[in-house]
Every structure is written in structure tokens, then in C-alpha cells.
Amino acid sequence: TERYNPRAAEPKWQKAWDAKKLFETRNDDPRPKYYVLEMFPYPSGRIHMGHVRNYTMGDVVARYHRAKGQNVLHPMGWDAFGLPAENAARDNKVNPRDWTYANIETMKGQLKTMGLSLDWSREIATCNPSYYRHQQKMFLDFWKAGLAERKSAKVNWDPVDMTVLANEQVIDGKGWRSGAPVEQRDLTQWFLKITSMAQDLLDSLATLDRWPEKVRIMQENWIGRSEGLLLRWPLVPATAPAGESELEVFTTRPDTIFGASFMAIAADHPLAKKAAEGNPELAAFIEDVRHRGTSAAELETAEKRGFDTGIRVAHPFDPEWTLPVYVANFVLMEYGTGAIFGCPAHDQRDLDFANKYGLPVIPVVKPEGVDAPAFQVTEEAFVEDGLMINSRFLDGMTPKAAFEDVATRLSGATLGGRPQATRKVQFRLRDWLISRQRYWGCPIPVIHCDACGAVPVPEADLPVLLPDDVTFDRPGNPLDHHPTWKHVACPKCGKDARRDTDTMDTFVDSSWYFARFTDPWNESEPTTLAYVDGRNGWLPVNQYIGGIEHAILHLLYSRFFARAMKATGHLNEVKEPFQGLFTQGMVVHETYRGPNGWVTPAEVAIEEVDGKRRATLIKDGSRIEIGSIEKMSKSKKNVVDPDDIIASYGADTARWFMLSDSPPERDVIWTEAGVEGAHRFVQRVWRLVSEAAPHVRDVRPEPARDGAHAAISRGAHKILKSVGEDIETLHFNRAVARLYELTNLLSPQVAEIAGGESGGKAAVRQALDFLVVMIAPMMPHLAEECWAALGGQGLVAEQPWPTFDPAQIVENEITYPVQLNGKKRGDLTIARDADQAAIEQAVLALDFVQKALEGKTPRKVIVVPQRIVNVVA
Ligand code: ANZ
Ligand code: ZN
């Protein structure tokens, strides 16, 4: 037989699927709906192996559920706005739109060669006005509903790039691109009020039982709910700036109040500003801290620094006891009240601070079983549970009881005529700042008028289109530099006004694309209520697949969007958009280092010398060091281009290898040997099928229920059952292992049939049919070729998933030891429920029994049901 040639077969079958529009999904199809979605790509230029892995998994799920008779939605689109397009525009003088669409073209072509069963008729690109116009509409709806708001906020400002930076883009106090020291600026920006839904976003994590536990925990921590106390401390009047009489802190540990040894406030705290008047040293310190403003994560590790303001407060339970107030760099204005009381013995940051500035460390909780006087805290704060000490009326209590006691007492006490303390639930989650001083994004549809303030762009004027004629020759926002774009008349009063020149954070674009896919043709509305969710709708997505790097922001924003869309009438009922979530591992590869730095796998030859792998540079034979296995990245050059793999082995080999080598949630190590192994399997399946085909083409598939071929049928049905279960639970590598098993089972049988054996053909034919249908989700082109060789009807892509026969799977047989005159001579395998007469008959038909009897009838056949058979001659 000829070798299977993917280069000829793959395009042929892709055309056959397209011709029949097999993957175009209709919204009015009455069959049960199934929505599988992979995170859509950013059109950066070319697809990488991470995409191949992600989309292969999604495609297996899609093809499987289609075969199960469901109406499957499996769409694809482009997360097409973002900074790289602007950088390309600046560096290479191309238009961001042209750059983006050219990349989309290339990548779409690459995805097509993978043979993915995608509904391209629903393709969307977020940079297309037919998409972002609806986003503008929803933004205005959110605003009307109080879910969007314009407010002043402290932001990281890069003075060279002239843009706001996200906290993650500030490294060591410097802009990640420009390297310029970042400034903290108060800017008026647009926010989406995700905090208004914090509690619900937290609570309903519990309903997401088909999400990875770790993702739910990450979201929970990000939302960061804490129960605590807002507590006001009186300032010592002689030390207080004019007009100031108290300092309010947020604490989750009021139980430790007798361990307090200092107060600390943020550099932006109003009291700090007051204290700095007439204190140039303090003012300079504050300026310095403000300039270095960085992310909370970075502050955790940064050195703790403070400055004593000279202000003192009195302890809530002891007016004689006063404590100093510091401005400190580890207190953030954005959390709680921007002020804390420091308890060094039980908080590591406070301890580091106290040790640096020589402040007292008073332990107030001791571990159980340790003597109170002996318990000391020096370098490491004690943060576990224990019992209260050094705390007057709290001594001996648990911290929990002490919390309650303090909270109750101070809520009852008054300061300045108001309760001194109130209980407070605090969330770490901040409102979502969506304004970006960028060109290549969705314009914020707002007009600013000196007389009327911020005015929504009237619906009839949507979309607010991005202008094409922009320049990137100077830093800052091209929309702002544009000579005419921003100048418009106020829609309310008609006077001269200005457009908002900011565009939306691209996370907005990806927060609702999954809903748009359900009806991308609707021109007047973002969604069509009949199709988006509810009784006949698509949402929630049954299975969402993507990278763990999106575990927090993208998924949280999408969850918020679903709620906001529901509140504004763009969804019926769904608030959790993704029912099942799967986060796949990365594709990793060895790294290679030559005398002149990293080299690519393609440049390296590897051979085995004395059982050791040795690498040389192909071009000149120089020695290459084999380095660690790492995520494929341009910087380490350990990248394998999917195009090259598909060109030399075919898409099916790449797909099969991606699925086979490790559990899908783990990293997969891409190796040449692995790819070759996968390719050998492709050829092996083809050989098996093409060898058998001439002999079983016209044979009706039928299971063998007993006799020599029963094992094939039993094996095939068992494997059919488990492959289905494995795909449903996304255990692709297990499914792959089963399919190897099935080919092993079939190989000798097919060889016999090819050698002229006539028995068992029906069973073999059925097992082959199963094999072909089962490999179809994973290697769809090979499966079509095999199906055609076997003379199957239509395309495999149209075949239903076979149903296994439960009778074949239960252990429905029993093996009896067979004795002749009390001595064991052999076995009989027969149906477990065979009756006395059937067993007798089968025993007497056995070769060794007939030989022993030499044609005579036995005296007696004794059957002990389910145990043993004895033939008495
Ligand atoms: C006294 C105390 C004693 C605290 C103790 C902790 C341990 P979570 O759980 O994250 O909500 N805190 C409050 N506001 C802060 C701010 N703006 N910047 C930095 N730290 C702030 O943490 C709440 C605790 O973090 C609060 O409880 C406060 O310190 C600190 F043994 O108050 B605690
Ligand atoms: Zn106006």
C-alpha cells in the first residue's frame, strides 16, 4: 500500500467540508445546543504552537459533540485592537488597520491548514466598526444604568510615552517601554463599576463547578473580601494640624489593638499633606514616595520607608497612651482609608517597619501551649491563631472573640458625637479604569462640552469611527493630535465641544465577544435576545478553553460584563458566561546555545553519542549546548513554527502530538522524536485500514458475540465507551492511549484477514469503523481518507458517534475449568447465563474433550453452576 500523503489529502478534505458547509451553524437548528470556544487570538502576525494546542483541543470537543448529534457552535475571531499595531505603525510606517488585517489574513490561512471545524461565517474582528459600534452602545447603556462613571483617579503616567500605564507596566518605578520614571497623576477617567458587583462575583464562584479550583481561588483573592472595622483615633490636640482632630483606619485585626505601636498613613493621605505644610523634609519624602508609586505587589517586596509627622494619636482604650503617626510607603491610599494602625508583632510589614525605626514590638497573641512571658517576636511576625495576652480585658480570649469584643465596645463608644467604630466589609477589587490614551482602540463615545459637561454621543451618530489619517511621529495619543477629529458641536447645546480622545482598554473588547458570536449579523443590537441565552440561546459557553494567564482579568471582566449586559437588557438571564472552563498548559521546548547566543531548533542537529545527546550547529558543525526546557519564546529562539510542521508532516500529526504527549492541563514538551512518533502512528492507521479495506469493504459491520473474534468486539466496544468519556472530560491523552490500544488489537486480525482468513470480518469491520470515527475529532483528514477507503457513506465529519453495546462491556462471560474424570484438562469460556444444556453441549464440542472421549458418549456431565464442569467418561 502507498504511504498516506497529508499534503494531498488535507486540502482535499478541507474543501469537501467547506463545500458542504458542515461547520456553519444555524441558530434555528432544533437540536440541543453546544457552544465550545477557545480564547480568540490577538493578530500578532503568525500563529504559534500555543494556538495549535489550544485550537486542537477545542476542535476535538467540537467535532465530538457534533457527532453526538448536538448543534455545535464553534466560532473564531480576532482580538484586534491593541498597542502592537501602533508600535508597528510608528516603527514601520504602516497603517495600524492595514497591519492588523494583513496579520488576520495570514493567521486565518494558517488556521485553515489545521483543519479546524470552525464556523467562519461568524468571524468577527473587534477593530471592525460593525463590532465596536455595539460596544459603544453598551458603554452608553452602562453609563445610563450607573455602571460606568467618570471620576478622578491617581494613575501611573509615563511622561515620555505620554500615556497612562497599568500597574503591571511599571517596573521599578519606571515605564516598561520608555524607562522613564513614572509620575502619579490625578486624571479624570472612565471607570466601569465592577466593585458594585463584588459580592455577587465572589458568591457565584461557588456555582462554577466546572472551573479549575485554582482559577476560582485566584479570582477570590483578586476580589479580596475582608471583614473588619473602621476605627477613628483621636489626634492629640497639641500635635494636630489646624482643623484636624481624628484619624480613621481600616483594620481586620481589632483584636490586636493593644499591640499597636504606631500609625501609618499613605503619602496621598490628606493628613500627610497638612502635616507637610511648613515641613519641607516631610514634603520631600512625600514627593519621593508619590513618584515611585508602583503596584501593590511591588510594594510588598520594596523596602519599607517612613517619616514621622510629629502628630500623635491617643489609644482608643487608654487616653494616656499616645502613638506616633508616620507617612509610610507601604500604605496605599486606594485601600481602606489609606491609614492603618501598625501592630508589629502580628504583621510582617509592620514588624519590618518597627525594627527599622526602633518602635516597640508588643506580642498580644501567643501560640497555645507557650508561656506568655516567654513568648517574643523579633524577626518573624506571629500570624497564626492563638490566645490573647498583654491585652487587659481581652487576655485569655481567642483572637476571634477578642475581635468581637473590641468591635462591640468601640461601636458603642462615641468620638465627636459619632460611634467610634463601625463594622465594614472591604474589597480589594478596584473599579475598572478603561480609558487609554491610545489610537488603536474603541473610541469612547462621549463629547465634552464646557457648558453641558460629558454628553453621550447620540445613538444615531454611532459608531464614532476612528479616523484613518493619523500620524505616529510624536509621542502621545494620535487622536488628540488629529487636527479636526475631536472638534465637534455639543449634541445638547450646539456649542463647540470636544470628543473624548481616549479609547477603551482592549479587555473591554474581549469581555463580550462570546455573546456577539451568537448572532454577529445583528446590525442594530449587540445581541439578539432569542439566540444569546435563555431557552433557545447559546450562552453560557459550555466549554471555554484558554491560557491560565487570563485566569483573573479577562474572566472577571467577562463575568462583570454578563451581569452588566443583563442589567441593560442585552442578555436575558445568564450571569455566568462560561459554564465549563479549561486552562491548558504551555508548549515548551529545549533551548540551544551556541558561541554567539541562542540558536533555533531548526539550526541544530542532534545525535546520540554513547547514550548522550549531542548538539551541533548544522551550518558549520560547531558545538551547541543543550539548555533547559522552556516556554517557546522569541527571546530564547526555541520556537517551532507550526507552518513548518504542517508542511512536512501534515496537520493531523501536529494535532495528534499535541493531544498525545501529556495531560492537557500540563506543559507539553515539543520534540522532534515526539512528532515523528505521531507521524508513524498516522501511517500505521493508514496501513491498517488500507490493508483491510479490500477484504472488508462490502462486509456489514457486526459484533462477534462469541468465538475467537469476540475479543475484538469486546475490546472495540470498551474502547469506544472510554474514548467518549475521555473526550467529555477533556482527558485527551487518555483517549489517545486507548486508540493506540485499539490499533494494537486490530493489527493481528487485519493481518489474518489480509492473509486469507475469512472469519471475523464483520467484527473487524466494525472495530475499524469505530477506530476511524474515533480518530476523526483528533485527526480529521486521515479519518476521511480511511473512511473513503472503507467505502463509508458520506464524510466522517457527518457520521454519528457510534453507540457501544453495554452487553459487550459487562463481563458477561465465565470461564469454567473443565475436568475429565476429576482431573483438569482445560477451560470453557461461555456466556455467564448459559443454561445447563448449553454448557453440556459446549463442553462436549471442545477439542480435548472429543479426543478424550474417542467418539463415545460420556457417562455423565456434572455442571456446578458458575464454578466447574466435570465430564465422567
Ligand atoms: C491592624 C493590624 C494588625 C492589621 C495585625 C493586620 C495585622 P486585608 O486582609 O488585605 O484586608 N491595611 C489596611 N489598609 C491598608 C492600606 N491602605 N495599605 C496597606 N495596608 C493596609 O488587610 C487588612 C489589613 O491591612 C488591615 O488590618 C491593616 O492592618 C492593613 F496584626 O490593622 B491591619
Ligand atoms: Zn453643551
Short mmCIF file of N, CA and C in Angstrom, two decimals, residues 154-214:
data_model
loop_
_atom_site.label_atom_id
_atom_site.label_comp_id
_atom_site.label_asym_id
_atom_site.label_seq_id
_atom_site.Cartn_x
_atom_site.Cartn_y
_atom_site.Cartn_z
N LYS A 154 -5.92 58.46 40.72
CA LYS A 154 -4.48 58.56 40.63
C LYS A 154 -4.02 57.48 39.66
N VAL A 155 -3.26 57.89 38.65
CA VAL A 155 -2.82 56.91 37.66
C VAL A 155 -1.31 57.02 37.46
N ASN A 156 -0.75 55.96 36.93
CA ASN A 156 0.67 55.97 36.57
C ASN A 156 0.80 56.65 35.23
N TRP A 157 1.57 57.71 35.18
CA TRP A 157 1.69 58.47 33.95
C TRP A 157 3.13 58.38 33.45
N ASP A 158 3.28 57.93 32.21
CA ASP A 158 4.60 57.86 31.61
C ASP A 158 4.84 59.17 30.87
N PRO A 159 5.76 60.01 31.35
CA PRO A 159 5.91 61.35 30.77
C PRO A 159 6.56 61.32 29.40
N VAL A 160 7.21 60.23 29.02
CA VAL A 160 7.84 60.16 27.70
C VAL A 160 6.84 59.62 26.67
N ASP A 161 6.24 58.48 26.99
CA ASP A 161 5.23 57.94 26.07
C ASP A 161 3.91 58.70 26.16
N MET A 162 3.81 59.55 27.16
CA MET A 162 2.61 60.35 27.40
C MET A 162 1.35 59.51 27.43
N THR A 163 1.38 58.53 28.27
CA THR A 163 0.18 57.71 28.41
C THR A 163 0.09 57.18 29.82
N VAL A 164 -1.13 56.75 30.15
CA VAL A 164 -1.35 56.07 31.42
C VAL A 164 -0.82 54.64 31.29
N LEU A 165 -0.21 54.16 32.34
CA LEU A 165 0.25 52.78 32.34
C LEU A 165 -0.51 51.99 33.40
N ALA A 166 -0.75 50.73 33.08
CA ALA A 166 -1.32 49.84 34.09
C ALA A 166 -0.22 49.56 35.13
N ASN A 167 -0.63 49.19 36.33
CA ASN A 167 0.36 48.91 37.37
C ASN A 167 1.39 47.90 36.92
N GLU A 168 0.92 46.91 36.14
CA GLU A 168 1.82 45.85 35.70
C GLU A 168 2.87 46.37 34.72
N GLN A 169 2.64 47.55 34.17
CA GLN A 169 3.57 48.10 33.19
C GLN A 169 4.59 49.05 33.82
N VAL A 170 4.53 49.13 35.15
CA VAL A 170 5.50 49.97 35.86
C VAL A 170 6.49 49.05 36.55
N ILE A 171 7.74 49.14 36.14
CA ILE A 171 8.76 48.25 36.70
C ILE A 171 9.83 49.09 37.39
N ASP A 172 10.02 48.83 38.66
CA ASP A 172 10.95 49.62 39.47
C ASP A 172 10.68 51.12 39.33
N GLY A 173 9.42 51.45 39.30
CA GLY A 173 9.07 52.86 39.23
C GLY A 173 9.25 53.50 37.87
N LYS A 174 9.58 52.63 36.86
CA LYS A 174 9.82 53.19 35.52
C LYS A 174 8.86 52.59 34.49
N GLY A 175 8.59 53.36 33.47
CA GLY A 175 7.72 52.88 32.39
C GLY A 175 8.38 51.70 31.68
N TRP A 176 7.61 50.67 31.39
CA TRP A 176 8.19 49.43 30.84
C TRP A 176 8.77 49.63 29.45
N ARG A 177 8.28 50.62 28.70
CA ARG A 177 8.81 50.83 27.35
C ARG A 177 9.82 51.97 27.33
N SER A 178 9.43 53.07 27.96
CA SER A 178 10.26 54.27 27.86
C SER A 178 11.42 54.25 28.87
N GLY A 179 11.24 53.54 29.98
CA GLY A 179 12.26 53.54 31.02
C GLY A 179 12.27 54.83 31.83
N ALA A 180 11.30 55.71 31.56
CA ALA A 180 11.25 56.99 32.27
C ALA A 180 10.57 56.82 33.62
N PRO A 181 11.03 57.56 34.65
CA PRO A 181 10.36 57.48 35.95
C PRO A 181 8.88 57.85 35.79
N VAL A 182 8.04 56.99 36.32
CA VAL A 182 6.61 57.19 36.18
C VAL A 182 6.13 58.21 37.21
N GLU A 183 5.19 59.03 36.78
CA GLU A 183 4.62 60.00 37.72
C GLU A 183 3.22 59.57 38.11
N GLN A 184 2.84 59.96 39.31
CA GLN A 184 1.46 59.73 39.72
C GLN A 184 0.67 60.99 39.36
N ARG A 185 -0.36 60.80 38.58
CA ARG A 185 -1.15 61.97 38.19
C ARG A 185 -2.60 61.73 38.53
N ASP A 186 -3.26 62.80 38.86
CA ASP A 186 -4.70 62.71 39.03
C ASP A 186 -5.34 63.03 37.70
N LEU A 187 -5.99 62.04 37.12
CA LEU A 187 -6.65 62.26 35.84
C LEU A 187 -8.11 61.88 35.97
N THR A 188 -8.94 62.56 35.20
CA THR A 188 -10.34 62.18 35.18
C THR A 188 -10.53 61.16 34.07
N GLN A 189 -10.99 60.02 34.45
CA GLN A 189 -11.04 58.88 33.54
C GLN A 189 -12.37 58.14 33.66
N TRP A 190 -12.60 57.26 32.70
CA TRP A 190 -13.81 56.44 32.75
C TRP A 190 -13.55 55.13 33.48
N PHE A 191 -14.50 54.77 34.30
CA PHE A 191 -14.42 53.52 35.06
C PHE A 191 -15.69 52.71 34.84
N LEU A 192 -15.55 51.41 34.78
CA LEU A 192 -16.72 50.54 34.87
C LEU A 192 -16.80 50.05 36.30
N LYS A 193 -18.01 50.10 36.84
CA LYS A 193 -18.15 49.91 38.29
C LYS A 193 -18.27 48.45 38.69
N ILE A 194 -17.19 47.76 38.47
CA ILE A 194 -17.16 46.33 38.79
C ILE A 194 -17.28 46.10 40.29
N THR A 195 -16.87 47.10 41.09
CA THR A 195 -16.96 46.90 42.55
C THR A 195 -18.42 46.82 43.01
N SER A 196 -19.33 47.38 42.23
CA SER A 196 -20.73 47.31 42.65
C SER A 196 -21.23 45.87 42.62
N MET A 197 -20.49 44.99 41.97
CA MET A 197 -20.91 43.60 41.86
C MET A 197 -19.95 42.65 42.58
N ALA A 198 -19.08 43.24 43.39
CA ALA A 198 -18.03 42.42 44.01
C ALA A 198 -18.59 41.21 44.77
N GLN A 199 -19.60 41.47 45.58
CA GLN A 199 -20.12 40.37 46.40
C GLN A 199 -20.69 39.25 45.53
N ASP A 200 -21.44 39.63 44.51
CA ASP A 200 -22.04 38.61 43.65
C ASP A 200 -20.98 37.87 42.84
N LEU A 201 -19.97 38.61 42.37
CA LEU A 201 -18.89 37.97 41.62
C LEU A 201 -18.16 36.96 42.51
N LEU A 202 -18.09 37.27 43.77
CA LEU A 202 -17.45 36.35 44.72
C LEU A 202 -18.38 35.16 45.01
N ASP A 203 -19.61 35.45 45.37
CA ASP A 203 -20.53 34.39 45.77
C ASP A 203 -20.74 33.36 44.67
N SER A 204 -20.90 33.84 43.44
CA SER A 204 -21.28 32.85 42.44
C SER A 204 -20.07 32.07 41.89
N LEU A 205 -18.89 32.35 42.40
CA LEU A 205 -17.76 31.45 42.07
C LEU A 205 -18.10 30.03 42.50
N ALA A 206 -18.88 29.94 43.58
CA ALA A 206 -19.23 28.62 44.11
C ALA A 206 -20.05 27.79 43.12
N THR A 207 -20.74 28.48 42.19
CA THR A 207 -21.57 27.73 41.24
C THR A 207 -20.74 27.23 40.05
N LEU A 208 -19.51 27.69 39.95
CA LEU A 208 -18.70 27.33 38.78
C LEU A 208 -17.95 26.02 39.03
N ASP A 209 -18.73 24.96 39.11
CA ASP A 209 -18.10 23.69 39.50
C ASP A 209 -17.37 23.02 38.34
N ARG A 210 -17.47 23.61 37.16
CA ARG A 210 -16.68 23.05 36.06
C ARG A 210 -15.53 24.00 35.69
N TRP A 211 -15.09 24.76 36.65
CA TRP A 211 -13.89 25.60 36.50
C TRP A 211 -12.78 24.99 37.35
N PRO A 212 -11.53 25.19 36.94
CA PRO A 212 -10.44 24.69 37.78
C PRO A 212 -10.47 25.40 39.14
N GLU A 213 -10.25 24.63 40.15
CA GLU A 213 -10.22 25.16 41.52
C GLU A 213 -9.25 26.35 41.62
N LYS A 214 -8.09 26.21 40.99
CA LYS A 214 -7.08 27.26 41.16
C LYS A 214 -7.53 28.59 40.56
#
